[in-house]
Amino acid sequence: MQNYLEFNFKIQPLQPWNEILMAELIEVGFDSFTEEHDGILAYIQADLFQEDALHELQLLQNPEVQISYTFQEMPNINWNEEWEKNFSPINIENQVSIRAEFHENQNLPHEIIIQPKMSFGTGHHATTYLMIQQMLDMDFQNKTVLDMGCGTSVLAIFAKLRGAGKTMAIDIDEWSVENSKENAERNNVELEISQGTAENLGSEKFDIILANINRNILISDIPTYVSVLNPGGQLLLSGLCFFDVDDILEVCTAQNLNLKKKIQREEWVSLLLEK
């Protein structure tokens, strides 16, 4: 069991900054959150916490929002068990169910069963919801697919359920890689799962690339994605707030990508582009 720090962030105004703060905190190692009426509680393993990284968060310098915080060390508890207790089934457009084994079958056309460990991407976050919502209208039949920054690999699993051919899933986090392997087996799909970043892609080519990450990594990695995307291939992005879209599209335009579809949920956005 890990020692955790609990941070109590007070946020004024609360919306939309609470979601944006959570997205930024994930990038510096925070892995679970509880929403409060005046802010959020955020948790990070004590040995992963870097005070300098926290102080450098862009949102803490934003004059449009006031954020203060206190923190305390938490007792040794089984955080996976706590996570599972609070995991609820997800229904996406009455088409896709994402649930744990201990939930009842919702009898929707598509079902994904995951072990809800602390990997990002269970479907609760708006960006994962948006990605699957976009994927419902895409053709995956026999396509080669990459799920970049896969988290639980729920997107890669859904691609396989929609008829995808060879499908790779890559994440920088060892925990996500192990969880992805478990989830692939649980859903009876075959994925090639590995730990790494876009630098590990090599010369492999893909028809569809799924990347639900964050603005900075996407801006850095989109040229690499394009280099391994087949002509006519599709790049589906999320992890973006509405105010990130112009910067992302500038990079995409420079890479000769054409915007095909944009959808938004709350302050979060997903973009479907084509090479």
Tab-separated table of C-alpha atoms in Angstrom:
chain	number	residue	atom	x	y	z
A	1	MET	CA	0.000	0.000	0.000
A	2	GLN	CA	1.147	3.507	-0.841
A	3	ASN	CA	1.363	6.597	1.345
A	4	TYR	CA	-0.745	9.369	-0.163
A	5	LEU	CA	-0.994	13.122	0.223
A	6	GLU	CA	-4.427	14.733	0.160
A	7	PHE	CA	-4.601	18.258	-1.283
A	8	ASN	CA	-7.650	20.406	-0.594
A	9	PHE	CA	-7.938	22.947	-3.428
A	10	LYS	CA	-10.347	25.883	-3.005
A	11	ILE	CA	-11.378	27.320	-6.394
A	12	GLN	CA	-13.188	30.579	-7.176
A	13	PRO	CA	-15.108	30.486	-9.456
A	14	LEU	CA	-15.556	26.728	-9.391
A	15	GLN	CA	-16.577	26.192	-13.032
A	16	PRO	CA	-14.970	25.447	-15.425
A	17	TRP	CA	-11.716	25.649	-13.515
A	18	ASN	CA	-12.185	22.541	-11.338
A	19	GLU	CA	-12.089	20.242	-14.385
A	20	ILE	CA	-9.168	22.125	-15.881
A	21	LEU	CA	-7.228	21.907	-12.618
A	22	MET	CA	-7.803	18.151	-12.435
A	23	ALA	CA	-6.465	17.750	-15.972
A	24	GLU	CA	-3.305	19.685	-15.091
A	25	LEU	CA	-2.832	17.793	-11.814
A	26	ILE	CA	-2.956	14.450	-13.645
A	27	GLU	CA	0.073	15.590	-15.646
A	28	VAL	CA	2.145	16.074	-12.468
A	29	GLY	CA	1.274	12.746	-10.869
A	30	PHE	CA	-2.101	13.150	-9.141
A	31	ASP	CA	-4.258	10.106	-9.789
A	32	SER	CA	-7.636	10.491	-8.068
A	33	PHE	CA	-10.045	13.268	-7.162
A	34	THR	CA	-13.180	14.055	-5.197
A	35	GLU	CA	-15.282	17.049	-6.193
A	36	GLU	CA	-16.378	19.395	-3.386
A	37	HIS	CA	-18.868	22.274	-3.412
A	38	ASP	CA	-16.025	24.816	-3.339
A	39	GLY	CA	-13.166	22.941	-4.976
A	40	ILE	CA	-11.604	19.493	-5.205
A	41	LEU	CA	-9.704	16.996	-3.094
A	42	ALA	CA	-6.735	15.633	-5.048
A	43	TYR	CA	-4.523	12.669	-4.168
A	44	ILE	CA	-0.947	11.801	-5.085
A	45	GLN	CA	1.518	9.172	-3.922
A	46	ALA	CA	3.828	10.874	-1.443
A	47	ASP	CA	6.991	9.668	-3.190
A	48	LEU	CA	5.799	11.106	-6.533
A	49	PHE	CA	4.978	14.601	-5.301
A	50	GLN	CA	7.207	17.421	-6.605
A	51	GLU	CA	6.433	20.814	-5.129
A	52	ASP	CA	8.130	22.703	-7.977
A	53	ALA	CA	5.935	20.956	-10.572
A	54	LEU	CA	2.822	21.930	-8.641
A	55	HIS	CA	3.868	25.581	-8.391
A	56	GLU	CA	4.526	25.693	-12.145
A	57	LEU	CA	0.976	24.724	-13.132
A	58	GLN	CA	-0.364	27.242	-15.648
A	59	LEU	CA	-3.732	27.497	-13.932
A	60	LEU	CA	-2.198	28.696	-10.657
A	61	GLN	CA	-0.899	31.741	-12.548
A	62	ASN	CA	-4.215	32.501	-14.273
A	63	PRO	CA	-5.705	35.829	-13.076
A	64	GLU	CA	-9.231	34.666	-13.992
A	65	VAL	CA	-9.366	32.159	-11.141
A	66	GLN	CA	-8.307	32.139	-7.483
A	67	ILE	CA	-6.907	28.851	-6.191
A	68	SER	CA	-5.563	28.091	-2.723
A	69	TYR	CA	-4.733	24.758	-1.145
A	70	THR	CA	-3.722	22.908	1.986
A	71	PHE	CA	-2.504	19.323	2.205
A	72	GLN	CA	-2.074	16.485	4.668
A	73	GLU	CA	-0.587	13.006	4.681
A	74	MET	CA	-3.168	10.261	4.523
A	75	PRO	CA	-3.060	7.003	6.487
A	76	ASN	CA	-2.093	3.742	4.796
A	77	ILE	CA	-5.266	2.448	3.142
A	78	ASN	CA	-5.983	0.269	0.115
A	79	TRP	CA	-6.614	2.925	-2.529
A	80	ASN	CA	-7.528	0.388	-5.210
A	81	GLU	CA	-10.296	-0.866	-2.948
A	82	GLU	CA	-11.502	2.690	-2.341
A	83	TRP	CA	-11.440	3.380	-6.089
A	84	GLU	CA	-13.521	0.286	-6.812
A	85	LYS	CA	-16.097	1.213	-4.173
A	86	ASN	CA	-16.707	4.527	-5.937
A	87	PHE	CA	-16.688	3.262	-9.528
A	88	SER	CA	-20.133	3.355	-11.134
A	89	PRO	CA	-21.268	2.038	-14.559
A	90	ILE	CA	-21.152	4.440	-17.506
A	91	ASN	CA	-23.728	4.713	-20.291
A	92	ILE	CA	-22.550	6.481	-23.457
A	93	GLU	CA	-25.360	7.514	-25.812
A	94	ASN	CA	-27.338	4.381	-24.852
A	95	GLN	CA	-24.866	2.523	-27.079
A	96	VAL	CA	-21.866	1.704	-24.916
A	97	SER	CA	-21.698	0.407	-21.368
A	98	ILE	CA	-18.449	0.614	-19.407
A	99	ARG	CA	-18.708	-1.336	-16.183
A	100	ALA	CA	-16.844	-3.479	-13.694
A	101	GLU	CA	-17.451	-7.197	-13.263
A	102	PHE	CA	-19.405	-6.537	-10.071
A	103	HIS	CA	-21.984	-4.372	-11.923
A	104	GLU	CA	-25.096	-5.704	-13.635
A	105	ASN	CA	-25.173	-5.921	-17.425
A	106	GLN	CA	-26.925	-2.821	-18.830
A	107	ASN	CA	-27.874	-4.681	-22.046
A	108	LEU	CA	-26.568	-2.019	-24.411
A	109	PRO	CA	-25.258	-2.814	-27.934
A	110	HIS	CA	-21.628	-2.583	-26.779
A	111	GLU	CA	-20.179	-3.524	-23.410
A	112	ILE	CA	-16.675	-2.989	-22.027
A	113	ILE	CA	-15.752	-4.575	-18.716
A	114	ILE	CA	-12.775	-3.111	-16.874
A	115	GLN	CA	-11.102	-3.526	-13.521
A	116	PRO	CA	-11.275	0.086	-12.307
A	117	LYS	CA	-7.823	0.577	-10.922
A	118	MET	CA	-6.263	4.016	-10.746
A	119	SER	CA	-5.466	4.239	-14.452
A	120	PHE	CA	-6.937	7.263	-16.208
A	121	GLY	CA	-9.639	6.598	-18.783
A	122	THR	CA	-12.531	4.764	-17.160
A	123	GLY	CA	-15.105	6.751	-19.132
A	124	HIS	CA	-16.152	8.982	-16.273
A	125	HIS	CA	-14.071	11.851	-17.533
A	126	ALA	CA	-15.704	13.898	-20.311
A	127	THR	CA	-12.774	13.397	-22.697
A	128	THR	CA	-13.056	9.587	-22.640
A	129	TYR	CA	-16.807	9.934	-23.155
A	130	LEU	CA	-16.182	12.228	-26.144
A	131	MET	CA	-13.683	9.830	-27.708
A	132	ILE	CA	-16.119	6.912	-27.572
A	133	GLN	CA	-18.946	9.132	-28.797
A	134	GLN	CA	-16.833	9.992	-31.864
A	135	MET	CA	-15.783	6.365	-32.334
A	136	LEU	CA	-19.434	5.295	-32.638
A	137	ASP	CA	-19.572	7.007	-36.050
A	138	MET	CA	-16.204	5.743	-37.317
A	139	ASP	CA	-15.418	2.677	-39.425
A	140	PHE	CA	-12.949	0.395	-37.626
A	141	GLN	CA	-13.486	-2.739	-39.683
A	142	ASN	CA	-10.073	-4.359	-40.299
A	143	LYS	CA	-8.291	-1.048	-39.635
A	144	THR	CA	-4.887	-0.854	-37.931
A	145	VAL	CA	-5.306	1.201	-34.770
A	146	LEU	CA	-3.073	2.918	-32.210
A	147	ASP	CA	-4.349	3.981	-28.772
A	148	MET	CA	-1.714	6.481	-27.626
A	149	GLY	CA	-1.653	7.207	-23.880
A	150	CYS	CA	-4.036	4.296	-23.459
A	151	GLY	CA	-4.719	4.430	-19.687
A	152	THR	CA	-7.108	1.512	-19.128
A	153	SER	CA	-7.104	0.784	-22.918
A	154	VAL	CA	-10.875	1.230	-22.980
A	155	LEU	CA	-10.533	2.980	-26.379
A	156	ALA	CA	-8.372	0.224	-27.868
A	157	ILE	CA	-10.786	-2.395	-26.550
A	158	PHE	CA	-13.739	-0.557	-28.079
A	159	ALA	CA	-11.909	-0.322	-31.402
A	160	LYS	CA	-11.453	-4.106	-31.372
A	161	LEU	CA	-15.108	-4.619	-30.472
A	162	ARG	CA	-15.950	-2.481	-33.529
A	163	GLY	CA	-13.953	-4.824	-35.793
A	164	ALA	CA	-10.448	-3.295	-35.787
A	165	GLY	CA	-7.550	-5.395	-36.993
A	166	LYS	CA	-4.106	-5.079	-35.445
A	167	THR	CA	-4.392	-2.684	-32.502
A	168	MET	CA	-1.560	-1.258	-30.400
A	169	ALA	CA	-1.878	0.471	-27.028
A	170	ILE	CA	0.963	2.518	-25.520
A	171	ASP	CA	1.231	4.343	-22.203
A	172	ILE	CA	4.114	5.878	-20.293
A	173	ASP	CA	2.811	4.509	-16.992
A	174	GLU	CA	3.676	0.944	-15.947
A	175	TRP	CA	0.454	0.685	-13.920
A	176	SER	CA	-1.612	1.513	-17.027
A	177	VAL	CA	0.220	-1.094	-19.090
A	178	GLU	CA	-0.514	-3.847	-16.565
A	179	ASN	CA	-4.113	-2.737	-16.177
A	180	SER	CA	-4.517	-2.653	-19.961
A	181	LYS	CA	-3.318	-6.233	-20.269
A	182	GLU	CA	-5.839	-7.334	-17.647
A	183	ASN	CA	-8.663	-5.428	-19.336
A	184	ALA	CA	-7.847	-6.799	-22.802
A	185	GLU	CA	-8.012	-10.345	-21.453
A	186	ARG	CA	-11.218	-9.535	-19.570
A	187	ASN	CA	-12.873	-8.406	-22.830
A	188	ASN	CA	-11.452	-11.250	-24.937
A	189	VAL	CA	-9.604	-8.964	-27.330
A	190	GLU	CA	-6.004	-9.109	-28.540
A	191	LEU	CA	-3.960	-5.930	-28.102
A	192	GLU	CA	-0.250	-5.226	-28.493
A	193	ILE	CA	0.410	-3.297	-25.282
A	194	SER	CA	3.681	-1.619	-24.396
A	195	GLN	CA	5.179	1.043	-22.146
A	196	GLY	CA	6.581	4.126	-23.843
A	197	THR	CA	5.845	7.359	-25.701
A	198	ALA	CA	5.461	8.501	-29.302
A	199	GLU	CA	9.218	8.062	-29.641
A	200	ASN	CA	8.650	4.292	-29.530
A	201	LEU	CA	6.442	4.177	-32.638
A	202	GLY	CA	9.188	3.472	-35.156
A	203	SER	CA	8.029	2.710	-38.701
A	204	GLU	CA	4.697	1.066	-37.836
A	205	LYS	CA	1.778	2.479	-39.875
A	206	PHE	CA	-1.815	2.990	-38.744
A	207	ASP	CA	-5.211	3.717	-40.286
A	208	ILE	CA	-6.585	5.266	-37.076
A	209	ILE	CA	-4.754	6.891	-34.161
A	210	LEU	CA	-6.581	7.629	-30.897
A	211	ALA	CA	-4.899	10.132	-28.564
A	212	ASN	CA	-6.721	11.270	-25.428
A	213	ILE	CA	-3.809	12.970	-23.687
A	214	ASN	CA	-3.332	16.707	-23.120
A	215	ARG	CA	-2.624	19.871	-25.078
A	216	ASN	CA	1.142	20.056	-24.580
A	217	ILE	CA	1.869	16.432	-25.418
A	218	LEU	CA	-0.445	16.559	-28.438
A	219	ILE	CA	1.229	19.683	-29.808
A	220	SER	CA	4.599	17.978	-29.410
A	221	ASP	CA	3.565	14.590	-30.796
A	222	ILE	CA	1.097	15.353	-33.626
A	223	PRO	CA	3.928	15.487	-36.246
A	224	THR	CA	5.011	12.008	-35.125
A	225	TYR	CA	1.438	10.726	-35.320
A	226	VAL	CA	1.114	12.085	-38.853
A	227	SER	CA	4.366	10.395	-39.883
A	228	VAL	CA	2.935	6.956	-38.988
A	229	LEU	CA	-0.623	7.639	-40.216
A	230	ASN	CA	-1.569	6.109	-43.554
A	231	PRO	CA	-2.866	8.411	-46.337
A	232	GLY	CA	-6.575	8.964	-45.713
A	233	GLY	CA	-6.077	7.867	-42.109
A	234	GLN	CA	-7.884	9.419	-39.173
A	235	LEU	CA	-6.512	11.057	-36.034
A	236	LEU	CA	-8.971	11.351	-33.125
A	237	LEU	CA	-7.926	13.712	-30.344
A	238	SER	CA	-9.207	14.755	-26.940
A	239	GLY	CA	-7.838	15.802	-23.566
A	240	LEU	CA	-8.488	19.352	-24.783
A	241	CYS	CA	-10.311	22.299	-23.278
A	242	PHE	CA	-12.244	24.587	-25.606
A	243	PHE	CA	-9.514	27.246	-25.409
A	244	ASP	CA	-6.875	24.738	-26.617
A	245	VAL	CA	-8.580	24.121	-29.956
A	246	ASP	CA	-7.029	26.974	-31.963
A	247	ASP	CA	-3.494	25.991	-30.940
A	248	ILE	CA	-4.110	22.344	-31.790
A	249	LEU	CA	-5.677	23.142	-35.152
A	250	GLU	CA	-2.724	25.370	-36.038
A	251	VAL	CA	-0.399	22.394	-35.600
A	252	CYS	CA	-2.789	20.089	-37.474
A	253	THR	CA	-3.086	22.502	-40.405
A	254	ALA	CA	0.709	22.704	-40.632
A	255	GLN	CA	0.696	18.888	-40.894
A	256	ASN	CA	-1.922	18.959	-43.687
A	257	LEU	CA	-4.627	17.427	-41.522
A	258	ASN	CA	-8.245	18.323	-42.283
A	259	LEU	CA	-10.796	18.792	-39.503
A	260	LYS	CA	-13.775	16.484	-40.075
A	261	LYS	CA	-15.742	16.711	-36.835
A	262	LYS	CA	-15.609	18.638	-33.562
A	263	ILE	CA	-17.790	17.843	-30.551
A	264	GLN	CA	-17.842	19.352	-27.068
A	265	ARG	CA	-19.004	18.155	-23.651
A	266	GLU	CA	-18.929	20.748	-20.882
A	267	GLU	CA	-15.608	22.583	-21.451
A	268	TRP	CA	-13.923	19.573	-23.086
A	269	VAL	CA	-13.498	19.021	-26.836
A	270	SER	CA	-12.749	16.144	-29.222
A	271	LEU	CA	-11.433	16.653	-32.752
A	272	LEU	CA	-11.556	14.155	-35.627
A	273	LEU	CA	-8.993	14.893	-38.332
A	274	GLU	CA	-8.046	13.196	-41.582
A	275	LYS	CA	-4.722	12.974	-43.413
